[in-house]
Coordinates of C-alpha atoms in Angstrom, one line a residue:
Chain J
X822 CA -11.9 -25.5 166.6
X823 CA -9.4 -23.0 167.5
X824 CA -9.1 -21.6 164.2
X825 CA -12.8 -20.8 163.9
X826 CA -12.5 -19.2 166.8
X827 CA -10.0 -17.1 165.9
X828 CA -12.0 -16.1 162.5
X829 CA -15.0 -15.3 164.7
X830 CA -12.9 -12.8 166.9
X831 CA -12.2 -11.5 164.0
X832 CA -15.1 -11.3 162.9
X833 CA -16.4 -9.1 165.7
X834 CA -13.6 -7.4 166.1
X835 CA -14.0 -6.1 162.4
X836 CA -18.0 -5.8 162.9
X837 CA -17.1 -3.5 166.0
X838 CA -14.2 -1.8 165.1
X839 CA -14.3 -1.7 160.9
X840 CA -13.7 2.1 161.4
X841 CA -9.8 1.6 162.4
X842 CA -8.9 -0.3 158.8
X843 CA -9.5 3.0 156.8
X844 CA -8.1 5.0 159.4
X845 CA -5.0 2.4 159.4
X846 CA -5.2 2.6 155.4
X847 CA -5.4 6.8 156.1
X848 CA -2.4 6.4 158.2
X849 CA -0.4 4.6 156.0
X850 CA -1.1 6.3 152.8
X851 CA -1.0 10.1 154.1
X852 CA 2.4 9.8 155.9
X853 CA 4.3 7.0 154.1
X854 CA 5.7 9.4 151.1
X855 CA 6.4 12.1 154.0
X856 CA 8.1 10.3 156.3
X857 CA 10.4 8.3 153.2
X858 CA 10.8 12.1 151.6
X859 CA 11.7 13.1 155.5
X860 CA 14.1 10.0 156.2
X861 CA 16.1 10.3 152.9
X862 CA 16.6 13.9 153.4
X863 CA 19.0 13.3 156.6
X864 CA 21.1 10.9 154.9
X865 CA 24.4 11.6 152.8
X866 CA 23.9 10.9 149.0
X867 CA 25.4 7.4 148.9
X868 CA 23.2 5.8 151.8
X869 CA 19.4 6.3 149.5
X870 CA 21.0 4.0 147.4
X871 CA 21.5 1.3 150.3
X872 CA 19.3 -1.9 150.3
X873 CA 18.8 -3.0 152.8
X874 CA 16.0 0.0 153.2
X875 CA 17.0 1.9 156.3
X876 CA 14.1 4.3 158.3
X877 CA 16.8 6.2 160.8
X878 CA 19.6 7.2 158.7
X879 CA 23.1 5.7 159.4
X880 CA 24.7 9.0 159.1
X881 CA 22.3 11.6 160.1
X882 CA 23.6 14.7 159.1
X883 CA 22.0 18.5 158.0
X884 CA 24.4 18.8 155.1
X885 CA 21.3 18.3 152.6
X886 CA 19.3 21.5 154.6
X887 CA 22.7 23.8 155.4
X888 CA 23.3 22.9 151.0
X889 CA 19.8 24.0 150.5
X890 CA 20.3 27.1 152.9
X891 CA 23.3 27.5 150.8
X892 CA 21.6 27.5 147.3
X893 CA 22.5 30.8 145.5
X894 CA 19.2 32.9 145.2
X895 CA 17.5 30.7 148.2
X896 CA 16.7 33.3 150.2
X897 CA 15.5 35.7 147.5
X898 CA 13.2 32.5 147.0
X899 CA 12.1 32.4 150.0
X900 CA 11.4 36.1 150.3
X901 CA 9.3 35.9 147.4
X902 CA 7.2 33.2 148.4
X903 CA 6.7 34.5 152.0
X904 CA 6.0 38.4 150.7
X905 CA 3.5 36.9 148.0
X906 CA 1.5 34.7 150.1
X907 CA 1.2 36.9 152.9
X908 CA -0.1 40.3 150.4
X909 CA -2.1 38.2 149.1
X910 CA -3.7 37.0 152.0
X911 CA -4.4 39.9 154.0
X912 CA -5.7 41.7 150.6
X913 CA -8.0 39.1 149.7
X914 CA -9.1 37.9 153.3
X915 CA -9.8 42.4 153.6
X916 CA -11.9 42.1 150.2
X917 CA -13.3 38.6 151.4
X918 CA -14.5 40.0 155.3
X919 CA -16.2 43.3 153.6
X920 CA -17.8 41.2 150.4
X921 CA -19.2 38.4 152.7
X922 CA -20.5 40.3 155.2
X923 CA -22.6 42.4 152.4
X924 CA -23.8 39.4 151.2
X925 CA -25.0 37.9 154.3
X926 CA -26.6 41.2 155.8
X927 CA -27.8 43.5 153.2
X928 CA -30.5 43.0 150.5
X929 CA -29.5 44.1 147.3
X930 CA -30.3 43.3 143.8
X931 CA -29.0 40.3 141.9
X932 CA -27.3 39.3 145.5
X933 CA -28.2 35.1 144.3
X934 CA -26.4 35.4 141.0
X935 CA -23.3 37.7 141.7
X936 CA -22.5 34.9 144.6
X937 CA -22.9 32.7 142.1
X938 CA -20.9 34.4 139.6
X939 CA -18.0 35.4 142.3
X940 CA -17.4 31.6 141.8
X941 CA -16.6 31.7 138.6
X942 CA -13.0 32.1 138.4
X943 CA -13.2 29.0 140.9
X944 CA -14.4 26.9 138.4
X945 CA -12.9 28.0 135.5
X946 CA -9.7 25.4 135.7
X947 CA -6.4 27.3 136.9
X948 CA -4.2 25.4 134.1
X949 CA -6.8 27.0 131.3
X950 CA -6.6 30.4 132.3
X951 CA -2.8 30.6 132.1
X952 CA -3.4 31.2 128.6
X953 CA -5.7 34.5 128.2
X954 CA -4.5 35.5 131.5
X955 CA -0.8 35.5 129.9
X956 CA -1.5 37.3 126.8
X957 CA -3.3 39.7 129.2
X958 CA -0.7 40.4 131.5
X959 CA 1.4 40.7 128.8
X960 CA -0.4 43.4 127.0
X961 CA -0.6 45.3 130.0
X962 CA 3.3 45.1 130.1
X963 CA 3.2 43.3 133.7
X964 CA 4.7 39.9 133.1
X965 CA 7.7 39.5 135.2
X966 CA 6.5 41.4 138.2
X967 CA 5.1 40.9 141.9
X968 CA 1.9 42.7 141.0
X969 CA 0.8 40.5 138.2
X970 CA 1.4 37.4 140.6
X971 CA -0.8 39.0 143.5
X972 CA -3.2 39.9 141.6
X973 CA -4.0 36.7 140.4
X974 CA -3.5 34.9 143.3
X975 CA -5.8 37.3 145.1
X976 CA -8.6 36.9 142.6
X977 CA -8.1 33.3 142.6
X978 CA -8.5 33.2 147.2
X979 CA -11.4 35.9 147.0
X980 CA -14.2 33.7 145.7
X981 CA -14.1 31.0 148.2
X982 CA -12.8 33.1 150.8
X983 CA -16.0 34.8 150.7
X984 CA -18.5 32.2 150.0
X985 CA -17.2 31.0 153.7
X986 CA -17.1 33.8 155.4
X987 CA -20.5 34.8 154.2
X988 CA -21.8 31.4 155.2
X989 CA -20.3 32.1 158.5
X990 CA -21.6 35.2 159.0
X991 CA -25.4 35.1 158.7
X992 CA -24.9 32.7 161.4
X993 CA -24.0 35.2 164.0
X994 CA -27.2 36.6 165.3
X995 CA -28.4 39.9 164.3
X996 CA -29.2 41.4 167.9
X997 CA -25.3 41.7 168.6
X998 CA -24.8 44.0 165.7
X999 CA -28.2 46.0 166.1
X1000 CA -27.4 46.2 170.0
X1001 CA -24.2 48.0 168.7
X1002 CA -26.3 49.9 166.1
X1003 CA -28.4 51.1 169.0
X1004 CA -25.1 52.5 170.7
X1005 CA -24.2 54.1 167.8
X1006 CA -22.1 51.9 166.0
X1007 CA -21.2 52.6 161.9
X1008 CA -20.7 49.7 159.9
X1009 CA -17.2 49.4 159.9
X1010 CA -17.3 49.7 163.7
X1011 CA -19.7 46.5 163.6
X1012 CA -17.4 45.0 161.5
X1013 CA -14.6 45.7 163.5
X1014 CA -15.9 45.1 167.5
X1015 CA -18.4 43.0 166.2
X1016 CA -18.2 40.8 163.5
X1017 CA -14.5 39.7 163.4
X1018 CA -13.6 38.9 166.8
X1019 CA -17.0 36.4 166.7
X1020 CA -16.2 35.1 163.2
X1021 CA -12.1 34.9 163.9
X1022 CA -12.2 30.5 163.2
X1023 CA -13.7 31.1 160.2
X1024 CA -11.1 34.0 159.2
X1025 CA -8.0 32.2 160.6
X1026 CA -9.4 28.9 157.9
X1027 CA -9.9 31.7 155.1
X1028 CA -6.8 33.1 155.8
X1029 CA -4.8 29.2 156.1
X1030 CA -6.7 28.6 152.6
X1031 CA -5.3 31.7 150.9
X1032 CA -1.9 31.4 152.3
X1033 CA -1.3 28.0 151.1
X1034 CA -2.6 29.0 147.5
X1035 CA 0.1 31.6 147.1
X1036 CA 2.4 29.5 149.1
X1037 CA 2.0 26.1 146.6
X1038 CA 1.0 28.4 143.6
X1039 CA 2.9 26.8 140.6
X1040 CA 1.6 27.3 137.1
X1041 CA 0.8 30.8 137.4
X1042 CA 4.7 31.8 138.5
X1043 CA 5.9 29.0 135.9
X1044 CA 4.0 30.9 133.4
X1045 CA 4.5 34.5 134.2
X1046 CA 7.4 34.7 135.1
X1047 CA 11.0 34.3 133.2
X1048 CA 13.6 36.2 135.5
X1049 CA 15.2 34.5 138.6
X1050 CA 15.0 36.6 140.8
X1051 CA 10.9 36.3 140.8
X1052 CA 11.0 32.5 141.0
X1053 CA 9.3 31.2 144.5
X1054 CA 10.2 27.9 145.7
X1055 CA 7.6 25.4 144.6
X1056 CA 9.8 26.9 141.1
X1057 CA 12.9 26.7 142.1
X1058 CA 11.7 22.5 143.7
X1059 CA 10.7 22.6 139.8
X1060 CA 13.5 23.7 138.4
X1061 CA 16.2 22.1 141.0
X1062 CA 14.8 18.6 139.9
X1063 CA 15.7 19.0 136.3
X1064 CA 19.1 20.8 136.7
X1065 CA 20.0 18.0 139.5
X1066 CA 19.3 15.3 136.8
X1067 CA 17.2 13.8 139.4
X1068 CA 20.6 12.3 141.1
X1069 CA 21.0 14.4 144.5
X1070 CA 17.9 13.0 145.9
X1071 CA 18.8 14.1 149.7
X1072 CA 19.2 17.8 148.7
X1073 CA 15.8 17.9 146.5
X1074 CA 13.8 16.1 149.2
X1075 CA 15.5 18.5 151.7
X1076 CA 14.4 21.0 149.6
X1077 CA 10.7 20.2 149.7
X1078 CA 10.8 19.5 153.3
X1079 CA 11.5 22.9 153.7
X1080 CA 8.9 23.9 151.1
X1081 CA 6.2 22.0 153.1
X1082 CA 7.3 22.7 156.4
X1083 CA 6.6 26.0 157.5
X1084 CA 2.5 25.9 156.2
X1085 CA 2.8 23.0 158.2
X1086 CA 3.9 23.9 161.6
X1087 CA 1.2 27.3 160.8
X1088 CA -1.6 24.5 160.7
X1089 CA -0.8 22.5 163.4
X1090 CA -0.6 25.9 165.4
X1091 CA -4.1 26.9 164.3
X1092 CA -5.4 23.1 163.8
X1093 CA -7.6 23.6 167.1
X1094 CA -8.8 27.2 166.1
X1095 CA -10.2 25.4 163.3
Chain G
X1259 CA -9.3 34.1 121.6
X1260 CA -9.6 30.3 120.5
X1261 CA -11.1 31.6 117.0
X1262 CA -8.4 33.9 116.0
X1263 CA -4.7 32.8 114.8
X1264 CA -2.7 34.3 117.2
X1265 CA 1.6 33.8 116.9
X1266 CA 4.0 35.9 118.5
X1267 CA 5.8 36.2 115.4
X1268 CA 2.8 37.9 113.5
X1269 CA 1.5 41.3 114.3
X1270 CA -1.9 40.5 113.2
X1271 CA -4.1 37.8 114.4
X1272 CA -6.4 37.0 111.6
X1273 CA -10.3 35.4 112.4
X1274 CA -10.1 31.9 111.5
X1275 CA -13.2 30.3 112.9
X1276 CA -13.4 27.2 113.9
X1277 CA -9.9 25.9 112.2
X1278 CA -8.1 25.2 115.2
X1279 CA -11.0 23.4 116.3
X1280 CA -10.8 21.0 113.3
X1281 CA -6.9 21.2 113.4
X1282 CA -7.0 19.2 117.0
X1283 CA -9.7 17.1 116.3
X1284 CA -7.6 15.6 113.9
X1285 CA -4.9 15.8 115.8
X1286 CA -3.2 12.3 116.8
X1287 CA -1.6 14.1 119.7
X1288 CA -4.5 15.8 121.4
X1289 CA -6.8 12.7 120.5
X1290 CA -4.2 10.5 122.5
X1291 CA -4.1 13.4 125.1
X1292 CA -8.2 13.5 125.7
X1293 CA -8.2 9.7 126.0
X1294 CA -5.6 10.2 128.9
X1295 CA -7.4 13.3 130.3
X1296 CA -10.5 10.5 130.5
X1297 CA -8.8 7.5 131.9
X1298 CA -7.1 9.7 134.4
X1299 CA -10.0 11.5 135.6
X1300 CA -11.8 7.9 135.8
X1301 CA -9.4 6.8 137.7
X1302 CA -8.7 9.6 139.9
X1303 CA -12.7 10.0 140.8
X1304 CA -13.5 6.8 141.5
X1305 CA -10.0 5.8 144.1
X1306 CA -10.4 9.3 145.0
X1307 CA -13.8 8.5 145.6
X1308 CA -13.9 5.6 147.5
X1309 CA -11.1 6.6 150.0
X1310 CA -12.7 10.0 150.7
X1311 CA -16.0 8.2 151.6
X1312 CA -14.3 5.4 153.6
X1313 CA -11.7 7.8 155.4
X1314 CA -14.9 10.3 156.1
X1315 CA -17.4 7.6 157.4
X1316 CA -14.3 5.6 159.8
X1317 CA -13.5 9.6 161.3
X1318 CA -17.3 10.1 162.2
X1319 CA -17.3 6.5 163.4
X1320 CA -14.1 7.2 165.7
X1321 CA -14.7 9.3 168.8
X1322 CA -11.5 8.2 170.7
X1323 CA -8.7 9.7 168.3
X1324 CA -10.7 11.2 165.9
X1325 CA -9.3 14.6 165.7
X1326 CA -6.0 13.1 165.1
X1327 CA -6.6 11.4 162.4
X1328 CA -8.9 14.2 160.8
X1329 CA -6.1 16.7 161.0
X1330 CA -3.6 14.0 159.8
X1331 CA -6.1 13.4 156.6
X1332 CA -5.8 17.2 155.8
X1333 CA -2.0 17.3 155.7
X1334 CA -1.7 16.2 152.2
X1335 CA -4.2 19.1 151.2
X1336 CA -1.0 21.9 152.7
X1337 CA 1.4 20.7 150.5
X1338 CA 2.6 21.7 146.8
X1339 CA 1.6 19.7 143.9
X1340 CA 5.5 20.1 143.0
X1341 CA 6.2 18.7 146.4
X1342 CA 3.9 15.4 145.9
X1343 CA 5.1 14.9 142.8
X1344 CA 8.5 14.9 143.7
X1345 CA 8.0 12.6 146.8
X1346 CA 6.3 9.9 144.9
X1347 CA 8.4 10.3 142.5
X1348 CA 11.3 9.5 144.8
X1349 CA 9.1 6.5 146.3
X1350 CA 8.1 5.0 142.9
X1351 CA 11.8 5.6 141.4
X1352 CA 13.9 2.5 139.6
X1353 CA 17.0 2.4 141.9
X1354 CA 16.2 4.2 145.1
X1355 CA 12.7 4.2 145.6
X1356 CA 11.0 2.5 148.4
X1357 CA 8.0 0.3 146.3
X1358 CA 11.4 -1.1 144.7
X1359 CA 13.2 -1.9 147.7
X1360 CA 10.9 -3.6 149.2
X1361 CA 9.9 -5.5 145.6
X1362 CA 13.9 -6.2 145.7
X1363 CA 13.7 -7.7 149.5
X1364 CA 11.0 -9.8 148.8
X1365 CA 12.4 -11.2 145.6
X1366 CA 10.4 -10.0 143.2
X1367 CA 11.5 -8.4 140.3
X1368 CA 11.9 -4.4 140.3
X1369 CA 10.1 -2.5 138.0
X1370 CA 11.0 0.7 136.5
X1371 CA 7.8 2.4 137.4
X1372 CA 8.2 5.6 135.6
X1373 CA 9.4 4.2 132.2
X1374 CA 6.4 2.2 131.9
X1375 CA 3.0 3.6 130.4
X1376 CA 0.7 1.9 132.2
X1377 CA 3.0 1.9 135.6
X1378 CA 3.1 5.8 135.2
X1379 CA -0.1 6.2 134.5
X1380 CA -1.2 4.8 137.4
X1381 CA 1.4 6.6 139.9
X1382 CA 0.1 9.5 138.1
X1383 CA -3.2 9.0 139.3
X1384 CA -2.0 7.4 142.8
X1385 CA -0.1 11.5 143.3
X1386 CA -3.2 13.0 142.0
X1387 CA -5.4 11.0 144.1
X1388 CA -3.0 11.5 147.3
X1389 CA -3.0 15.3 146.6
X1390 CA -7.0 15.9 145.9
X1391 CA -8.6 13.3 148.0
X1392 CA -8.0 15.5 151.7
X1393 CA -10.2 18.6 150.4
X1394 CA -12.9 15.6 149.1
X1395 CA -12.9 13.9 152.9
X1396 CA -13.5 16.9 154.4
X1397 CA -16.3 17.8 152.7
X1398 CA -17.9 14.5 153.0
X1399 CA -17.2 14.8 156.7
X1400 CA -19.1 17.6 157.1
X1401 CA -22.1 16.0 155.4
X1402 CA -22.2 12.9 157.3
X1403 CA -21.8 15.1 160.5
X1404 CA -24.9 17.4 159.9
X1405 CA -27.3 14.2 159.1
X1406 CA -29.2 14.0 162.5
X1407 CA -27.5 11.3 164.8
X1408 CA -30.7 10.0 165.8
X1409 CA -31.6 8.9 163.1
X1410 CA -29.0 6.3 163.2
X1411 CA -30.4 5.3 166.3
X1412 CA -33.7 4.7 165.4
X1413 CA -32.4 2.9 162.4
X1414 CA -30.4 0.5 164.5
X1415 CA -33.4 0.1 167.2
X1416 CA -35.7 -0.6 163.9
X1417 CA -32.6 -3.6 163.1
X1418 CA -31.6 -1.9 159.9
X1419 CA -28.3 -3.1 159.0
X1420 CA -25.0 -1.3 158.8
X1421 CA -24.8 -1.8 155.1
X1422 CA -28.8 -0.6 154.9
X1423 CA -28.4 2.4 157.2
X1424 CA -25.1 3.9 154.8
X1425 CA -27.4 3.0 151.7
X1426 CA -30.8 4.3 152.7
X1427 CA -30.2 6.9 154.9
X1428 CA -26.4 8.2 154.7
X1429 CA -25.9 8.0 151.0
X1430 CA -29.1 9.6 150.2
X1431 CA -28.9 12.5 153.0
X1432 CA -25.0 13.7 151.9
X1433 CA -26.0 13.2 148.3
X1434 CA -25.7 17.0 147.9
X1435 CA -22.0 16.9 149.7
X1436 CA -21.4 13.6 147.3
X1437 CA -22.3 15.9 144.6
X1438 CA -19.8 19.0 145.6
X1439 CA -16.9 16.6 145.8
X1440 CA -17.4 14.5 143.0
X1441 CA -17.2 18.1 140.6
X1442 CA -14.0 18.9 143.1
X1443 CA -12.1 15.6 142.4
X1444 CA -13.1 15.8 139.1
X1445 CA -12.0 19.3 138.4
X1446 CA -8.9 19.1 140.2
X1447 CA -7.8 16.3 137.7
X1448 CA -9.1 17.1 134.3
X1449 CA -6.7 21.0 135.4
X1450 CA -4.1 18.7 137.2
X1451 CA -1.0 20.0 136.0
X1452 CA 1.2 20.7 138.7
X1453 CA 1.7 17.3 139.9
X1454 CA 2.2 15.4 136.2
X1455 CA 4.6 17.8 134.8
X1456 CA 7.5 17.3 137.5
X1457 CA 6.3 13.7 137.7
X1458 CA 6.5 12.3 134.7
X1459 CA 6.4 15.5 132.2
X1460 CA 4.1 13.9 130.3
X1461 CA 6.4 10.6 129.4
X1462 CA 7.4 8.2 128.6
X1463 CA 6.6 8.9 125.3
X1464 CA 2.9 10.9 125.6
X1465 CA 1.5 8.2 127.4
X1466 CA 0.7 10.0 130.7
X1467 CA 0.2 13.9 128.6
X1468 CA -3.2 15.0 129.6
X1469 CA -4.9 17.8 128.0
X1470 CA -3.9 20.5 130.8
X1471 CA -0.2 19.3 129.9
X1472 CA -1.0 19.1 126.2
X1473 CA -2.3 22.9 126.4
X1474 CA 0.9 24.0 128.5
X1475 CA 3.4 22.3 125.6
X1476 CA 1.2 23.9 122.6
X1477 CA 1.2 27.5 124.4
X1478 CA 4.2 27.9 125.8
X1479 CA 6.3 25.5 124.0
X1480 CA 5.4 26.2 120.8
X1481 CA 4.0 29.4 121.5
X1482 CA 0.6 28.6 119.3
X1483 CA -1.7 30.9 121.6
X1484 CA -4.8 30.3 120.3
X1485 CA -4.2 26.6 119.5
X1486 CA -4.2 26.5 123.2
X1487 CA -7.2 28.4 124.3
X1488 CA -9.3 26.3 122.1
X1489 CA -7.5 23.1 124.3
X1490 CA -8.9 25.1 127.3
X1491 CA -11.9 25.7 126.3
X1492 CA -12.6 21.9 125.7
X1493 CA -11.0 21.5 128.8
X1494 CA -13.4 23.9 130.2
X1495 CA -16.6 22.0 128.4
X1496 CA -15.8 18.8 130.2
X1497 CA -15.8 20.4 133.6
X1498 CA -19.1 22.7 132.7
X1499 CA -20.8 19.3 131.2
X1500 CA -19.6 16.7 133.9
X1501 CA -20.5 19.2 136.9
X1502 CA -24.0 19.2 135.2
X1503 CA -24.0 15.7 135.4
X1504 CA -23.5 15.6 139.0
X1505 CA -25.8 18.2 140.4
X1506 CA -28.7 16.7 138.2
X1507 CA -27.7 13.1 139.5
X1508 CA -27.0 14.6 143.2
X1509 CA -30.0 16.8 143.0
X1510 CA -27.6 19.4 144.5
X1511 CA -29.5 22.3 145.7
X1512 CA -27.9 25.3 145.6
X1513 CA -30.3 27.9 146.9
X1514 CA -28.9 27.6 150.0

């Protein structure tokens, strides 16, 4: 008796509230390899090795961040990462705000197909382009330098950078910007009073979506690049992993912690602008 | 490029048609390596597929602390592929991972995840699936969300089941989103590359070297150039051909 009961409570409780099991599931599998990588990166070297499994590390200590802080070239690493992603962002989210907005207010020839086309170097797969895109770079004598790696990684943000933007544009009603066309507005005035202060969600997601492309970019800086001094961290993570042996686990997760961290804290800053 | 013979070592690249084309089809290597590509991209659709639809139906259903858990599901999306791969690495490792420990704990024999083909394969696909599935969820999200609520109601006032209302009217009316996500989880893991390579780097043996891997080795380990082109433009075949498959199946229209 009791135990039926229990399987019909149960039962409705699952029938009511079925939602919170993949949510649970959601839970579990999103934050379990963060908070092990997170938890290991605290301890000294001998205590991952430990059984039983500890959470809160015995010993917390920083020595695995202050060693990574430490790691000869780190900051140039960092430099390069933070310098690429944010050039490329503010040149493609430019390029993406003027593109869009053509596309969602004037009417001009072939405007269907070249949005289609502008996705093209979205589909085409990044790991198959390394190829011609080497050879090319190469010819033109730029492998090894900042402006072969922001070019790419602009071209790579731009397409759907502006299929969004344009989407989010020819939302916003037309009176605002002919009201300001009546005062005497030119286009880039409209642009500037008008359009981006309405549209800044949609430019804040654009500019969250470019930044963590040239933030996470890897094969493109794997391929080319050969110096040290141009590697950016997700390469150095790469290459730290191999010349470790895989044996100083608390430095290398330190490591990516403080790979992942700082696009991190920028999207739970802008999470409720999105 | 894929037609020419293009080493660094020569200065000229002569035209050799559709060689390299044979030369891989007869390769054992990049046979094995287009099976993987295939199981992989199986696999990593349809888990990737399942949890994206699950995780997107359970945040529409959940009004209370939805917006937690929808910007928790995005996290994953932030974060390197180098970074993923080296975490589940670190979870799925021999001695110190965590799957072990617990395996250890409860008795059970630990298993060397990584040295073992099928074992890797399948954390391979478990990384993948972890890193591509957030981008997937969201886009389903926004499907289910711009179906009209009231039809639901009307649904449920007619007595249509649960089951019936996600069959006959939520699965047919995000068909189009279905669509869109299906060709990104699909792309994302025939191109997956940044994830495998620090994960398993193709091994043990070749068992886990898909064809974005296989292309990386021939190009710029061997430096055969145009060997690897032709690898991408297979690789680029399967996306073109499977995305055609879903937008007919998904009747995705694009106009719009």
């Amino acid at each position: 008796m009791a135990t039926s009961s229990i399987f019909h409570n149960i039962r409705t409780w699952l029938s009511n509230r079925w939602y919170w099991v993949p949510l649970f599931v959601l839970l579990i599998w999103t934050i379990t390899p963060l908070v092990w990588a997170v938890s290991a990166s605290f301890k000294d070297a001998m205590e991952v090795y430990q059984t039983p499994v500890t959470l809160i590390p015995n010993h917390f200590n920083l020595d695995n961040y202050i060693r990574v802080f430490e790691y000869p070239n780190f900051w140039r690493y960092l430099f390069n990462s933070v310098f690429l992603a944010i050039t490329t962002t503010i040149i493609a989210v430019v390029i993406s705000i003027l593109a869009g907005y053509a596309f969602a207010r004037y009417a001009f020839r072939f405007r269907h197909i070249l949005l289609i086309i502008i996705l093209v170097p979205r589909i085409i797969p990044r790991a198959s382009i390394i190829v011609p895109l080497f050879t090319g770079i190469a010819a033109l004598g730029m492998l090894d330098s900042y402006l072969s790696l922001i070019l790419t990684y602009t071209a790579t943000a731009i397409p759907l950078a502006t299929w969004i933007l344009a989407g989010f544009f020819k939302v916003i009603p037309k009176a605002l910007e002919e009201a300001a066309q009546i005062d005497g507005a030119k286009p880039w005035q409209i642009i500037w009073y008008v359009v981006i202060p309405i549209s800044l969600p949609a430019i804040i997601t654009v500019s969250i979506f470019s930044l963590r492309e040239a933030w996470n970019e890897f094969p493109f800086v794997l391929a080319f690049t050969s110096s040290q001094e141009m590697r950016t961290l997700p390469y150095q993570l790469f290459m730290l992993k191999d010349s470790m042996g895989m044996q100083d686990w608390p430095m290398v997760l330190a490591f990516t912690i403080v790979t992942i961290l700082p696009l991190l804290i920028l999207y739970i800053i802008f999470e409720n602008a999105l | 490029m894929s037609l020419y013979d293009i080493r660094l070592s020569f200065g000229a690249a002569p035209f050799i048609g559709l060689e390299n084309y044979l030369y891989l089809f007869t390769d054992e290597v990049f046979l094995n390596s287009l099976i993987i590509s295939l199981v992989f991209v199986f696999g990593s659709v349809v888990l990737g597929l399942v949890l994206a639809l699950s995780f997107a139906l359970s945040l529409y259903k959940c009004k209370r602390t939805g917006n937690f858990y929808k910007a928790l599901s995005l996290v994953p999306y932030l974060i390197s592929g180098i970074a993923t791969a080296i975490m589940f690495r670190f979870l799925f490792s021999g001695d110190v991972g965590l799957i072990n420990m617990i395996l250890s704990t409860l008795g059970i024999d630990t298993i060397n995840f990584l040295a073992e083909p099928l074992w890797a394969l399948l954390i391979c696909i478990l990384a993948n699936v972890w890193f591509v599935c957030p981008f997937a969820t969201l886009v389903l999200l926004s499907g289910i969300q711009s179906v009209d609520p009231e039809l639901f109601d009307s649904a449920k006032i007619d007595g249509a089941h649960r089951f019936h209302i996600l069959r006959k009217i939520i699965l047919p009316l995000i068909a189009p989103m279905m669509g869109i996500s299906l060709i990104w989880l699909s792309f994302a893991s025939f191109n997956m590359f940044d994830v495998i390579l620090p994960l398993t780097n193709g091994g043990p043996g070749r068992t886990t070297e898909v064809m974005a891997l296989y292309m990386y080795k021939v190009a710029f380990g061997e430096l055969q150039y145009s060997l690897g082109s032709a690898v991408m433009v297979i690789i680029l075949l399967f996306n073109v051909i499977t995305s055609v498959i879903y937008l007919k199946v998904f009747n995705v229209n694009y106009s719009d």
